[in-house]
Tab-separated table of C-alpha atoms in Angstrom:
chain	number	residue	atom	x	y	z
A	1	MET	CA	-19.256	20.902	-7.503
A	2	GLU	CA	-21.058	21.213	-10.791
A	3	CYS	CA	-19.327	19.470	-13.291
A	4	SER	CA	-20.379	17.990	-16.911
A	5	ASN	CA	-21.312	14.676	-16.910
A	6	TYR	CA	-21.095	12.611	-20.101
A	7	LEU	CA	-23.572	9.896	-20.326
A	8	VAL	CA	-22.726	7.627	-22.937
A	9	ILE	CA	-24.365	4.854	-24.591
A	10	PHE	CA	-22.431	2.865	-27.166
A	11	ARG	CA	-23.872	0.784	-29.899
A	12	GLU	CA	-21.319	-0.570	-32.139
A	13	ASP	CA	-23.259	0.138	-35.500
A	14	THR	CA	-23.679	3.588	-35.342
A	15	MET	CA	-22.124	4.893	-32.001
A	16	ALA	CA	-25.620	6.094	-31.681
A	17	LYS	CA	-27.024	7.730	-28.607
A	18	VAL	CA	-24.796	10.332	-26.455
A	19	MET	CA	-26.402	12.376	-24.504
A	20	MET	CA	-24.336	15.205	-22.899
A	21	ARG	CA	-25.824	16.390	-20.073
A	22	TYR	CA	-24.951	18.558	-17.140
A	23	TYR	CA	-25.048	17.053	-13.465
A	24	ALA	CA	-23.963	18.156	-9.895
A	25	THR	CA	-22.264	14.869	-9.569
A	26	SER	CA	-20.720	14.708	-6.314
A	27	ARG	CA	-23.910	16.318	-4.934
A	28	HIS	CA	-26.279	13.787	-6.367
A	29	VAL	CA	-23.909	10.743	-5.240
A	30	ILE	CA	-23.542	11.789	-1.396
A	31	PHE	CA	-27.263	12.589	-1.641
A	32	LEU	CA	-28.164	9.152	-2.945
A	33	SER	CA	-25.532	7.382	-0.490
A	34	ALA	CA	-26.772	9.209	2.422
A	35	THR	CA	-31.090	8.668	1.416
A	36	CYS	CA	-30.041	4.862	1.109
A	37	SER	CA	-28.229	4.726	4.852
A	38	PHE	CA	-30.777	6.770	6.631
A	39	THR	CA	-33.435	4.638	5.073
A	40	SER	CA	-31.813	1.549	6.203
A	41	PHE	CA	-31.385	3.300	9.573
A	42	VAL	CA	-34.866	4.384	9.991
A	43	ALA	CA	-36.140	0.728	8.786
A	44	GLY	CA	-34.318	-0.648	11.760
A	45	PHE	CA	-36.186	1.472	14.189
A	46	ALA	CA	-39.457	0.265	12.124
A	47	VAL	CA	-38.807	-3.028	12.028
A	48	PHE	CA	-37.109	-3.927	15.340
A	49	SER	CA	-39.626	-1.685	16.981
A	50	VAL	CA	-42.729	-3.858	15.366
A	51	LEU	CA	-40.839	-7.110	16.153
A	52	GLY	CA	-39.759	-5.929	19.886
A	53	ASN	CA	-43.609	-4.947	20.497
A	54	MET	CA	-44.612	-8.453	19.295
A	55	ALA	CA	-42.419	-10.586	21.484
A	56	HIS	CA	-43.500	-8.038	24.362
A	57	VAL	CA	-46.881	-9.004	23.774
A	58	MET	CA	-46.189	-12.818	23.250
A	59	ARG	CA	-43.951	-12.896	26.388
A	60	ARG	CA	-40.912	-14.505	24.011
A	61	ASN	CA	-37.652	-13.324	23.041
A	62	VAL	CA	-36.855	-11.609	19.858
A	63	SER	CA	-34.990	-14.398	18.724
A	64	ASP	CA	-37.755	-16.699	19.051
A	65	VAL	CA	-40.215	-14.551	16.918
A	66	VAL	CA	-37.849	-13.679	14.038
A	67	ALA	CA	-37.187	-16.112	11.416
A	68	SER	CA	-34.977	-15.192	8.580
A	69	GLY	CA	-36.002	-15.661	5.109
A	70	PRO	CA	-39.320	-14.807	3.373
A	71	GLY	CA	-41.080	-15.946	6.704
A	72	LEU	CA	-39.837	-12.192	7.911
A	73	ALA	CA	-41.997	-9.986	5.413
A	74	PHE	CA	-44.960	-12.574	4.903
A	75	LEU	CA	-45.321	-14.132	8.367
A	76	THR	CA	-43.545	-12.131	11.560
A	77	TYR	CA	-43.938	-8.845	10.166
A	78	PRO	CA	-47.757	-9.102	9.077
A	79	THR	CA	-48.491	-10.246	12.193
A	80	GLY	CA	-46.688	-7.396	14.490
A	81	LEU	CA	-48.926	-5.162	12.240
A	82	SER	CA	-51.754	-6.984	12.939
A	83	MET	CA	-51.327	-6.122	16.634
A	84	LEU	CA	-51.628	-2.202	15.862
A	85	PRO	CA	-54.897	-0.047	15.546
A	86	VAL	CA	-56.344	0.078	12.453
A	87	PRO	CA	-54.105	-3.806	11.243
A	88	GLN	CA	-55.948	-3.467	7.489
A	89	LEU	CA	-54.491	0.055	6.697
A	90	TRP	CA	-50.916	-0.978	7.970
A	91	ASN	CA	-50.687	-4.270	6.432
A	92	SER	CA	-51.994	-2.693	3.011
A	93	LEU	CA	-49.346	0.139	2.976
A	94	PHE	CA	-46.618	-2.702	3.954
A	95	PHE	CA	-47.538	-5.185	1.093
A	96	PHE	CA	-48.093	-2.088	-1.284
A	97	MET	CA	-44.518	-1.043	-0.397
A	98	LEU	CA	-43.140	-4.808	-0.924
A	99	ILE	CA	-45.209	-4.332	-4.529
A	100	LEU	CA	-43.317	-1.224	-5.330
A	101	LEU	CA	-39.796	-2.397	-4.313
A	102	GLY	CA	-39.961	-5.125	-6.515
A	103	ILE	CA	-41.113	-3.337	-9.531
A	104	ASP	CA	-38.245	-0.717	-8.956
A	105	SER	CA	-35.827	-3.318	-8.428
A	106	GLN	CA	-37.127	-5.330	-11.839
A	107	PHE	CA	-36.522	-1.939	-13.790
A	108	ALA	CA	-32.922	-2.137	-13.281
A	109	CYS	CA	-32.404	-5.605	-13.811
A	110	ILE	CA	-34.707	-6.152	-16.969
A	111	GLU	CA	-33.246	-3.118	-18.481
A	112	GLY	CA	-29.726	-4.300	-17.769
A	113	LEU	CA	-30.561	-7.777	-19.459
A	114	PHE	CA	-32.326	-6.164	-22.606
A	115	SER	CA	-29.038	-3.991	-23.345
A	116	ILE	CA	-26.976	-7.334	-23.715
A	117	PHE	CA	-29.686	-8.607	-26.198
A	118	TYR	CA	-29.795	-5.327	-28.239
A	119	ASP	CA	-25.927	-4.994	-28.165
A	120	GLN	CA	-25.607	-8.819	-29.522
A	121	TRP	CA	-28.428	-8.890	-31.751
A	122	LYS	CA	-29.054	-5.657	-33.176
A	123	VAL	CA	-32.456	-6.521	-35.220
A	124	LEU	CA	-34.217	-7.075	-31.590
A	125	ARG	CA	-34.268	-3.177	-31.580
A	126	LYS	CA	-37.026	-3.432	-34.149
A	127	TYR	CA	-39.194	-5.393	-31.820
A	128	THR	CA	-38.304	-3.978	-28.352
A	129	LYS	CA	-42.100	-3.933	-26.701
A	130	SER	CA	-42.810	-7.173	-28.418
A	131	PHE	CA	-39.087	-8.491	-27.008
A	132	SER	CA	-39.800	-7.191	-23.514
A	133	ALA	CA	-43.612	-8.170	-23.258
A	134	ALA	CA	-42.204	-11.941	-24.159
A	135	VAL	CA	-39.075	-12.217	-21.871
A	136	CYS	CA	-41.489	-10.581	-18.919
A	137	PHE	CA	-44.108	-13.483	-19.369
A	138	ALA	CA	-41.926	-15.889	-19.778
A	139	GLN	CA	-39.807	-14.933	-16.219
A	140	PHE	CA	-43.765	-14.836	-15.116
A	141	LEU	CA	-44.409	-18.134	-16.140
A	142	PHE	CA	-41.182	-19.384	-14.290
A	143	GLY	CA	-42.033	-17.146	-11.124
A	144	LEU	CA	-45.147	-19.298	-11.010
A	145	LEU	CA	-43.049	-22.141	-9.462
A	146	TYR	CA	-42.597	-20.060	-6.634
A	147	VAL	CA	-46.327	-19.952	-5.634
A	148	THR	CA	-46.719	-24.087	-5.435
A	149	GLU	CA	-46.992	-26.004	-2.728
A	150	ALA	CA	-43.249	-26.616	-2.539
A	151	GLY	CA	-42.727	-23.295	-4.113
A	152	VAL	CA	-40.902	-21.671	-0.611
A	153	TYR	CA	-38.254	-24.828	-0.952
A	154	ILE	CA	-37.785	-23.917	-4.478
A	155	PHE	CA	-37.389	-20.296	-3.536
A	156	GLU	CA	-34.555	-20.974	-0.897
A	157	LEU	CA	-32.609	-23.312	-3.176
A	158	PHE	CA	-32.179	-20.295	-5.632
A	159	ASN	CA	-31.516	-17.734	-2.901
A	160	ASN	CA	-28.942	-19.467	-1.213
A	161	PHE	CA	-27.172	-21.139	-4.052
A	162	ALA	CA	-27.945	-18.976	-7.419
A	163	VAL	CA	-28.321	-15.391	-6.523
A	164	SER	CA	-26.559	-15.045	-3.162
A	165	GLY	CA	-24.108	-15.954	-0.603
A	166	ILE	CA	-20.940	-18.000	-2.513
A	167	ALA	CA	-21.871	-16.881	-5.853
A	168	LEU	CA	-22.855	-13.375	-5.015
A	169	LEU	CA	-19.413	-12.927	-3.238
A	170	SER	CA	-17.456	-14.815	-5.662
A	171	VAL	CA	-18.919	-12.559	-8.549
A	172	ALA	CA	-18.058	-9.432	-6.156
A	173	LEU	CA	-14.186	-10.539	-5.791
A	174	LEU	CA	-13.961	-11.066	-9.650
A	175	GLU	CA	-15.128	-7.630	-10.297
A	176	SER	CA	-13.049	-6.118	-7.825
A	177	ILE	CA	-9.902	-7.878	-8.884
A	178	GLY	CA	-10.751	-7.235	-12.590
A	179	VAL	CA	-11.465	-3.517	-11.957
A	180	GLY	CA	-8.503	-2.991	-9.650
A	181	TRP	CA	-5.883	-5.216	-10.786
A	182	ILE	CA	-6.729	-6.702	-14.535
A	183	TYR	CA	-8.335	-3.741	-16.243
A	184	GLY	CA	-6.516	-1.391	-13.643
A	185	ALA	CA	-7.581	0.981	-11.155
A	186	ASP	CA	-5.859	3.997	-13.080
A	187	LYS	CA	-7.388	3.174	-16.266
A	188	ALA	CA	-10.667	3.319	-14.363
A	189	TYR	CA	-10.112	6.232	-12.828
A	190	ASP	CA	-9.173	7.629	-16.132
A	191	ASN	CA	-12.779	6.600	-17.232
A	192	ILE	CA	-13.940	8.106	-14.162
A	193	LYS	CA	-12.769	11.820	-14.926
A	194	GLU	CA	-14.247	11.371	-18.820
A	195	MET	CA	-17.203	11.399	-17.081
A	196	ILE	CA	-17.571	13.719	-14.108
A	197	GLY	CA	-14.578	15.677	-15.282
A	198	TYR	CA	-11.985	15.293	-12.175
A	199	TYR	CA	-10.554	12.596	-10.578
A	200	PRO	CA	-11.846	11.142	-7.352
A	201	SER	CA	-10.343	10.297	-4.113
A	202	VAL	CA	-7.315	8.402	-3.989
A	203	TYR	CA	-8.963	6.436	-1.371
A	204	ILE	CA	-11.536	5.029	-3.940
A	205	LYS	CA	-8.558	3.496	-5.572
A	206	PHE	CA	-7.089	1.986	-2.476
A	207	CYS	CA	-10.532	0.286	-1.743
A	208	TRP	CA	-10.702	-0.841	-5.358
A	209	ARG	CA	-7.080	-2.524	-5.251
A	210	PHE	CA	-6.766	-3.738	-1.329
A	211	ILE	CA	-9.774	-3.080	1.050
A	212	THR	CA	-12.520	-4.312	-0.939
A	213	PRO	CA	-10.960	-7.289	-2.407
A	214	ALA	CA	-9.559	-8.574	1.055
A	215	LEU	CA	-12.770	-8.080	2.953
A	216	ILE	CA	-14.860	-10.038	0.381
A	217	LEU	CA	-11.990	-12.820	0.292
A	218	GLY	CA	-12.306	-12.952	4.177
A	219	VAL	CA	-16.210	-13.074	4.181
A	220	LEU	CA	-16.275	-15.727	1.268
A	221	ILE	CA	-13.586	-17.811	3.271
A	222	PHE	CA	-15.871	-17.627	6.459
A	223	TYR	CA	-18.722	-18.357	4.563
A	224	ILE	CA	-17.466	-21.477	2.882
A	225	VAL	CA	-15.901	-22.674	6.114
A	226	MET	CA	-19.527	-22.200	8.189
A	227	HIS	CA	-21.110	-23.525	5.288
A	228	LYS	CA	-23.733	-26.446	6.168
A	229	PRO	CA	-26.538	-28.293	3.959
A	230	LEU	CA	-29.471	-26.608	3.319
A	231	GLU	CA	-32.339	-26.455	5.966
A	232	ILE	CA	-35.744	-24.852	5.983
A	233	GLY	CA	-37.725	-25.223	9.085
A	234	GLY	CA	-36.542	-28.390	9.940
A	235	TYR	CA	-36.290	-29.843	6.544
A	236	VAL	CA	-32.968	-31.131	5.571
A	237	TYR	CA	-32.685	-30.661	1.625
A	238	PRO	CA	-31.476	-34.448	0.260
A	239	ASP	CA	-27.864	-34.315	-1.657
A	240	TRP	CA	-29.355	-34.537	-5.036
A	241	ALA	CA	-30.979	-31.078	-4.244
A	242	ASN	CA	-28.000	-29.560	-2.654
A	243	GLY	CA	-25.953	-31.139	-5.667
A	244	VAL	CA	-28.550	-29.171	-7.882
A	245	GLY	CA	-27.774	-25.960	-5.926
A	246	TRP	CA	-24.256	-25.899	-6.497
A	247	LEU	CA	-24.479	-26.366	-10.314
A	248	MET	CA	-26.738	-23.257	-10.069
A	249	CYS	CA	-23.967	-21.503	-7.963
A	250	LEU	CA	-21.153	-22.516	-10.802
A	251	SER	CA	-23.680	-21.407	-13.205
A	252	SER	CA	-23.364	-17.787	-11.987
A	253	VAL	CA	-19.585	-17.759	-11.257
A	254	ILE	CA	-18.100	-19.492	-14.213
A	255	CYS	CA	-19.756	-17.010	-16.672
A	256	VAL	CA	-16.826	-13.983	-15.696
A	257	PRO	CA	-14.074	-16.442	-16.675
A	258	ILE	CA	-15.703	-18.305	-19.783
A	259	TYR	CA	-16.139	-14.706	-21.149
A	260	ALA	CA	-12.919	-13.273	-20.228
A	261	ILE	CA	-11.481	-16.435	-22.192
A	262	TYR	CA	-13.791	-15.354	-25.254
A	263	GLU	CA	-12.517	-11.683	-24.889
A	264	VAL	CA	-9.046	-12.970	-25.423
A	265	GLN	CA	-9.702	-15.563	-28.022
A	266	LYS	CA	-11.258	-12.694	-30.399
A	267	HIS	CA	-8.069	-10.714	-30.780
A	268	THR	CA	-5.160	-11.652	-32.901
A	269	GLY	CA	-1.410	-11.610	-31.683
A	270	THR	CA	0.302	-13.559	-28.996
A	271	PHE	CA	-1.152	-14.097	-25.885
A	272	GLU	CA	0.032	-11.213	-24.056
A	273	GLU	CA	-0.801	-8.884	-27.057
A	274	ARG	CA	-4.300	-10.715	-26.788
A	275	VAL	CA	-4.745	-9.941	-23.205
A	276	MET	CA	-3.366	-6.075	-23.743
A	277	LYS	CA	-5.828	-5.749	-26.345
A	278	SER	CA	-8.604	-7.209	-24.398
A	279	ILE	CA	-8.122	-4.674	-21.016
A	280	ALA	CA	-7.167	-1.900	-23.295
A	281	PRO	CA	-8.743	1.653	-21.643
A	282	TYR	CA	-12.350	2.229	-23.281
A	283	GLY	CA	-13.722	5.356	-23.326
A	284	ILE	CA	-15.067	8.368	-25.039
A	285	SER	CA	-11.330	9.901	-25.158
A	286	SER	CA	-10.051	6.793	-27.006
A	287	PRO	CA	-9.211	7.897	-30.852
A	288	GLU	CA	-11.569	5.719	-32.403
A	289	ILE	CA	-14.507	6.493	-30.399
A	290	LYS	CA	-13.562	10.556	-30.623
A	291	ALA	CA	-13.479	9.905	-34.489
A	292	LYS	CA	-16.943	8.387	-34.555
A	293	LEU	CA	-18.311	10.938	-32.221
A	294	GLN	CA	-17.255	13.945	-34.623
A	295	GLY	CA	-18.784	12.090	-37.524
A	296	ASN	CA	-22.087	11.901	-35.618
A	297	GLY	CA	-21.410	15.680	-34.754
A	298	GLN	CA	-21.726	14.483	-30.849
A	299	THR	CA	-18.634	16.522	-29.749
């Protein structure tokens, strides 16, 4: 169903960029979701057919061939591709795909990061190219740690504590609770209607409030109960390394309550009034923003 979709980029100083475009929103969402699921489905056949053939050639079980972590992409799978005709072609295409996948993922992460800086310190908008180059170069220098002799151990420390596992599940749980209960699913539905022109299925609201938090909480509890000290290839990380990992995990999670406290404290009034102001609906239909839109000729 065709409907107008407002893509609003809010800047506090000018309410600057409001782009009004027309999209077949539902059609695009369904197409994107189906494409992602179908790609994963096809990738499963591609990966396990190669690994199965590799296990058959080596006369071993698949479980003995496959190793989780970076070794699967950089050791096991390229070894399997080397058994195909013209192995140089398939391995070149495989690693070219990994490069494109990494670059594509970084676009979304970097742009989201830059938006935070540009909104907080507006002077940086005058130096977007220089600032982007400086941040990317700093990340490049930091990434050199991962190609040292101990790089894989540093990578696994970050991968298991800082960006996945308990840290990722905790942030996702806080996000689902924040949308479904603190900000409110009804308010989020009103914001969606502002963007796509109609309310989505009530099933989505039920997921926000109950199914998603329950599933994430169950997986998080299971992950905590089954957690063991980090071990890679028979090497058990020392206690101090696991301690550093838990500090990185805490640094990823603690940002949420810290910013929540900041958001409440910056308002005036009683504690209850501050909380209500912090979770007040915020969208293009609110009187304050609509007035700014009209002042900029964007209505």
